[in-house]
Structure formats: structure tokens, C-alpha cells
PDB file of C-alpha atoms in Angstrom:
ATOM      1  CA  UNK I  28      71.929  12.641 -46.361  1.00 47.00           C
ATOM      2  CA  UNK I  29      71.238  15.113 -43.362  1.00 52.00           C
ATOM      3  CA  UNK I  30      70.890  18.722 -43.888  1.00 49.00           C
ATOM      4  CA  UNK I  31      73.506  20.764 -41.762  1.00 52.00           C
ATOM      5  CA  UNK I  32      71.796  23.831 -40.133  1.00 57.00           C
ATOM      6  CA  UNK I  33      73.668  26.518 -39.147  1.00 62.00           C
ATOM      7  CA  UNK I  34      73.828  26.692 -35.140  1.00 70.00           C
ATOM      8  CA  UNK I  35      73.358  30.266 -33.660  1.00 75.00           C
ATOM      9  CA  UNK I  36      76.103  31.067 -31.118  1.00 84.00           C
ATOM     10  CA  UNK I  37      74.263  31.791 -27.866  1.00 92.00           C
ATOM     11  CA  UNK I  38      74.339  35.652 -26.732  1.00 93.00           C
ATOM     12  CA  UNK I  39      75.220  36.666 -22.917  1.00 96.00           C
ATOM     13  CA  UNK I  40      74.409  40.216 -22.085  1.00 95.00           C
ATOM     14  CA  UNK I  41      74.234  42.093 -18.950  1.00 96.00           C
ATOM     15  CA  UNK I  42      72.087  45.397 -18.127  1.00 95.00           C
ATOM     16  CA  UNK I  43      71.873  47.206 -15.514  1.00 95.00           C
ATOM     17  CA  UNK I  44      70.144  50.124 -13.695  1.00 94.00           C
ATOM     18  CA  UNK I  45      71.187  51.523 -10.389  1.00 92.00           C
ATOM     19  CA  UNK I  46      72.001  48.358  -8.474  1.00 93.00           C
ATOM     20  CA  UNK I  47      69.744  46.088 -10.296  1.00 96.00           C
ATOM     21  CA  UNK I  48      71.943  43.680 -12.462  1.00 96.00           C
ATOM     22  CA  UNK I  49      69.967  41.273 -15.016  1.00 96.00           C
ATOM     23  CA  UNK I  50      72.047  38.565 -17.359  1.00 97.00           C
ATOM     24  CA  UNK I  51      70.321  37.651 -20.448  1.00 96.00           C
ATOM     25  CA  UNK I  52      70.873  34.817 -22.132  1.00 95.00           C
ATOM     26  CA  UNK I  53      69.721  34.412 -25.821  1.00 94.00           C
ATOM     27  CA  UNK I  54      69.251  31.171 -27.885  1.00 94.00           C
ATOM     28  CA  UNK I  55      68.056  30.035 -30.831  1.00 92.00           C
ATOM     29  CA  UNK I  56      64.162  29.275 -30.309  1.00 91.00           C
ATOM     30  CA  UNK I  57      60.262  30.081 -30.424  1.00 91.00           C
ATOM     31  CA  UNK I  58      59.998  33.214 -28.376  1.00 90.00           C
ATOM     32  CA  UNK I  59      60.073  32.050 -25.358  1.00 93.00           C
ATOM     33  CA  UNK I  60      60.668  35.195 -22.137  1.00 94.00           C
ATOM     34  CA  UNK I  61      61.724  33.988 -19.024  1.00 95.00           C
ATOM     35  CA  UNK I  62      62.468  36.450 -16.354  1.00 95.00           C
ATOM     36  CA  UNK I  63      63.788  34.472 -13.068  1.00 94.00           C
ATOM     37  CA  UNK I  64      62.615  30.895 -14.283  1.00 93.00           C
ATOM     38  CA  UNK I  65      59.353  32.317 -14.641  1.00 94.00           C
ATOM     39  CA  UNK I  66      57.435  33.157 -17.721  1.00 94.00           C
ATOM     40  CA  UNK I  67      57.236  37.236 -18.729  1.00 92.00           C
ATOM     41  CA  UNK I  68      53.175  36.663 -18.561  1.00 92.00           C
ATOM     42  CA  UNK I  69      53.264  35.717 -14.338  1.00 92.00           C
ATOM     43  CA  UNK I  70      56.367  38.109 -13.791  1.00 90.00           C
ATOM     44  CA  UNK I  71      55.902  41.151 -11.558  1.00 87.00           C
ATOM     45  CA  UNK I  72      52.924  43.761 -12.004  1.00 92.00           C
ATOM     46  CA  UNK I  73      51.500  44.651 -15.825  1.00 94.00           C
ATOM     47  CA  UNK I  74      53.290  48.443 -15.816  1.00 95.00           C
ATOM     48  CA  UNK I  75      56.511  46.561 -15.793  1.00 94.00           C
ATOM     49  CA  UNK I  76      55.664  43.969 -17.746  1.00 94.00           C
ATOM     50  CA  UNK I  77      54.750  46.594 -20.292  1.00 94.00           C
ATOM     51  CA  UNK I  78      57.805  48.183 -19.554  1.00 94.00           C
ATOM     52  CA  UNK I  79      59.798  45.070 -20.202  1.00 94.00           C
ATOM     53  CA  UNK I  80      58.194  43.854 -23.429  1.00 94.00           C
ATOM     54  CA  UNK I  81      59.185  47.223 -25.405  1.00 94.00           C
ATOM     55  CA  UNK I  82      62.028  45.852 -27.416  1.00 93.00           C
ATOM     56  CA  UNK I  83      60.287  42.474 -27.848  1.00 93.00           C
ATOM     57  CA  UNK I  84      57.623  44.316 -29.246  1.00 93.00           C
ATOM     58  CA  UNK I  85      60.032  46.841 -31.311  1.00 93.00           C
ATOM     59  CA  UNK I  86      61.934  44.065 -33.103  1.00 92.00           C
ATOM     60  CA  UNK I  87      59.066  41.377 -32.809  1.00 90.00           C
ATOM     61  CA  UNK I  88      60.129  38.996 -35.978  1.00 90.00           C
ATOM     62  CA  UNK I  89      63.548  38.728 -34.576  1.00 90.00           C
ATOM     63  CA  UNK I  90      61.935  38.061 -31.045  1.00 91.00           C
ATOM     64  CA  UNK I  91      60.123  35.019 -32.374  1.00 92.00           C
ATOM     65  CA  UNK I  92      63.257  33.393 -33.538  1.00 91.00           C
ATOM     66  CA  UNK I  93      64.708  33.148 -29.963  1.00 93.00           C
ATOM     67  CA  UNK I  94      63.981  32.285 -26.706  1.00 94.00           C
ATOM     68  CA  UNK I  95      65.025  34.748 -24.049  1.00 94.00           C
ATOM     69  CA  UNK I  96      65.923  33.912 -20.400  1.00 96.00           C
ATOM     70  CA  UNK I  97      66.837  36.585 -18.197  1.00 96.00           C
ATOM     71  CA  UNK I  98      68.030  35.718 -14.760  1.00 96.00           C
ATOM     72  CA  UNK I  99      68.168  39.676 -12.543  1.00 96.00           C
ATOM     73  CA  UNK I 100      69.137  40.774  -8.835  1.00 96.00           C
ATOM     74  CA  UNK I 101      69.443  43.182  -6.599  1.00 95.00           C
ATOM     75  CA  UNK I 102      67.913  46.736  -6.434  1.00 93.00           C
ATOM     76  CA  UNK I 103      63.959  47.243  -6.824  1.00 94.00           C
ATOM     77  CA  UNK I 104      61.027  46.339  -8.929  1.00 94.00           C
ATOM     78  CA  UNK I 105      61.498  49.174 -11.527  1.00 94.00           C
ATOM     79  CA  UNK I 106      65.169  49.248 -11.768  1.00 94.00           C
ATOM     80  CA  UNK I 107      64.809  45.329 -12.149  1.00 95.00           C
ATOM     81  CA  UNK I 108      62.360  45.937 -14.778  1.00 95.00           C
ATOM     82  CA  UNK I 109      64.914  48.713 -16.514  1.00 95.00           C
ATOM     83  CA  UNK I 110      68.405  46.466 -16.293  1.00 96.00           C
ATOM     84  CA  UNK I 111      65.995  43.407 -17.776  1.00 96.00           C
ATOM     85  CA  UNK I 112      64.874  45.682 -20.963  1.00 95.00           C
ATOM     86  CA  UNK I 113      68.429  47.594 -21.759  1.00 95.00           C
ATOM     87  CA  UNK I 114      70.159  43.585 -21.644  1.00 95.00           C
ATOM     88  CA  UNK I 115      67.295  42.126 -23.750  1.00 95.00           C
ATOM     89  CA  UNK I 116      67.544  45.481 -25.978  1.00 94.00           C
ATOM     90  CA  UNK I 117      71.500  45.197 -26.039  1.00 94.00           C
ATOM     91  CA  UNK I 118      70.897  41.370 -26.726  1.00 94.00           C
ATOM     92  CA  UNK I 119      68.365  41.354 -29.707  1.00 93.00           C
ATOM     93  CA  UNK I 120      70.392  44.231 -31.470  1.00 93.00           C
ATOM     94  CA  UNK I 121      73.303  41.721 -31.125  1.00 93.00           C
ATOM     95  CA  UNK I 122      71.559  39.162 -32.681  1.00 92.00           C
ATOM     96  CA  UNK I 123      70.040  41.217 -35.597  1.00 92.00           C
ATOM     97  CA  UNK I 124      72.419  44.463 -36.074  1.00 92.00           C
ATOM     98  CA  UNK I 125      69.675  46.334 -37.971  1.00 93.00           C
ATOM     99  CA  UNK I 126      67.796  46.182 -34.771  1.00 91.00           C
ATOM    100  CA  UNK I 127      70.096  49.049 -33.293  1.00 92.00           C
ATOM    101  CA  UNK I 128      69.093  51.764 -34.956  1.00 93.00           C
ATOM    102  CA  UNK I 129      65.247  50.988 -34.454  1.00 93.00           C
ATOM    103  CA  UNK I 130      65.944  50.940 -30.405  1.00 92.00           C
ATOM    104  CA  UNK I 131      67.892  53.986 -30.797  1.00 93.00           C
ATOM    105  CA  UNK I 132      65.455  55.992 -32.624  1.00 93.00           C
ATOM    106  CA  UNK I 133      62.491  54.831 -30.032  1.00 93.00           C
ATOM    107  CA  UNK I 134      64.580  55.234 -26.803  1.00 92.00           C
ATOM    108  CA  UNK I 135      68.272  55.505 -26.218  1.00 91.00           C
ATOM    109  CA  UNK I 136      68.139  54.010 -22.750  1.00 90.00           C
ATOM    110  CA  UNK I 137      67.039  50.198 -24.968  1.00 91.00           C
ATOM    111  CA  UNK I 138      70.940  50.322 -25.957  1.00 94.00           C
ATOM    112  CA  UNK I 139      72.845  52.713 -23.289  1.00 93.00           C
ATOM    113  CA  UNK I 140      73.065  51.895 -19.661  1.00 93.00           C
ATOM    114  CA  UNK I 141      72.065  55.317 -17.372  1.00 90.00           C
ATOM    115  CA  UNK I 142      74.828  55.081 -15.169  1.00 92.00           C
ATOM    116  CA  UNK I 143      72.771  57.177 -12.288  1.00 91.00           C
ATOM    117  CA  UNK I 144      73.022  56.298  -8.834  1.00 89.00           C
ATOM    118  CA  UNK I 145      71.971  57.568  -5.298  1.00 88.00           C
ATOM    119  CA  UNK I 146      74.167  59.865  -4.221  1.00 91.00           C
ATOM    120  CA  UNK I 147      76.457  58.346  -1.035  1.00 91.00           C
ATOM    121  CA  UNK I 148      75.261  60.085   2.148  1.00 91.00           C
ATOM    122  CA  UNK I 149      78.102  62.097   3.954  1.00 88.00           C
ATOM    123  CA  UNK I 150      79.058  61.624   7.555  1.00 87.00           C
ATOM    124  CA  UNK I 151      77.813  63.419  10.262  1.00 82.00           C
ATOM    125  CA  UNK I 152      74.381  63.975   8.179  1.00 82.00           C
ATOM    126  CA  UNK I 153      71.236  63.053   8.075  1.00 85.00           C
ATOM    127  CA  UNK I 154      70.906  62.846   4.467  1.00 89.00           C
ATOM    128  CA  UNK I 155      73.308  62.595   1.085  1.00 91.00           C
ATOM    129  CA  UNK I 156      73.102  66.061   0.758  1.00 90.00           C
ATOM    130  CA  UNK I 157      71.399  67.789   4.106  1.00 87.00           C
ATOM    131  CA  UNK I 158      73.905  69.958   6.055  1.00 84.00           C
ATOM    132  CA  UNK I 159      73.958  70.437   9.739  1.00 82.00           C
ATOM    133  CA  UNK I 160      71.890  73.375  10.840  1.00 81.00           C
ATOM    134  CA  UNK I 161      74.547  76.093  12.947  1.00 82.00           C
ATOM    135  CA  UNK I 162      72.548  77.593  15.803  1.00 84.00           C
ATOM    136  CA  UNK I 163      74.615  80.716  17.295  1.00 82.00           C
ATOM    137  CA  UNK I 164      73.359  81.654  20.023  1.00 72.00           C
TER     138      UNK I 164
END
């Protein structure tokens, strides 16, 4: 007689941070972090891996159950490094609902997108918000 186990439904989740756009994907596993293909221990330099682990480290027995693959583009290094921990954040309190609260007391931004971007420049200027300087004489 074989035991039926109960198979997790895989979790998509997309975060994102100024134009920085990571899709995580979580499944049932051993706490496994992949960022790009790569392992979280080569990826990037330690202040953002530090920055990235937070929520792993927040809701660590529910980490352990599942293997994490994130797969983010566009923007820089630190807004990377932000869209990667709001969609594993968003993800894990998915997975375990209790987990919500917990991100939210620590920091809101593990849950809600900041929807701040650079401001568009204008034409005719040098920058998004410089003006032209009048000269009358």
C-alpha cells in the first residue's frame, strides 16, 4: 500500500523595485535559494546578500521546507536585491499565512511594493526637475 502525500501547489510571485523585476518561484523542498541559477551564497556582494536573506531568516522553519528560485532583471544591484526580497517575502507569507503579520511587523516593504520611481526628465532641460536659467540682459 503506498502512502499518498499531499503535493504543495507551486507559488509564482513577482516583486519589484524601481525597474528591477524578480519572479520567484516556490516549491516544495530543502531550502534551497537560487537567485539567477546561482546559489544565494555566490550571488552579488554580502550587504545584499544580507539584505536578501531577511525574510528567509524571519520565517526560517517555513524556509527550510522549500526551495526558492528567483530568476530577476533589469534595474541595479540594490533594487535587484529589493524586488528579490519583497517576491520571496510576498511568496513565503503565501505559503504560510501566519508569516504575514511577522514581515509586517519587521518591515512593511517584505509585503508592499514601493512604487517610487525616477522622476521623467522634461524637455528642453538638463535634468527631471532643473529649469532653464533666464538671463535678461
Amino acid at each position: 500500500m503506498q502512502s499518498h502525500k499531499t503535493k504543495m501547489k507551486v507559488i509564482h510571485v513577482a516583486g519589484k523595485r524601481k525597474t528591477a523585476i524578480a519572479r520567484v518561484t516556490l516549491k516544495e523542498g530543502n531550502g534551497i535559494v537560487r537567485v539567477n541559477s546561482m546559489l544565494l551564497d555566490v550571488y552579488g556582494s554580502k550587504m545584499y546578500r544580507l539584505k536578501i536573506m531577511e525574510p528567509i531568516l524571519l520565517a526560517q522553519e517555513a524556509a527550510k521546507k522549500v526551495n526558492i528560485s528567483v530568476d530577476v532583471q533589469g534595474g541595479g544591484q540594490s533594487s535587484q536585491a529589493d524586488a528579490i526580497r519583497l517576491g520571496i517575502g510576498k511568496a513565503l507569507s503565501q505559503f504560510q499565512p501566519s508569516l504575514k503579520k511577522v514581515f509586517l511587523n519587521y518591515d512593511r516593504a517584505l509585503i508592499v511594493a514601493d512604487v517610487r520611481f525616477k522622476e521623467a526628465y522634461k524637455p528642453n532641460d538638463s535634468k527631471a526637475r532643473a529649469k532653464r536659467q533666464k538671463s535678461y540682459r
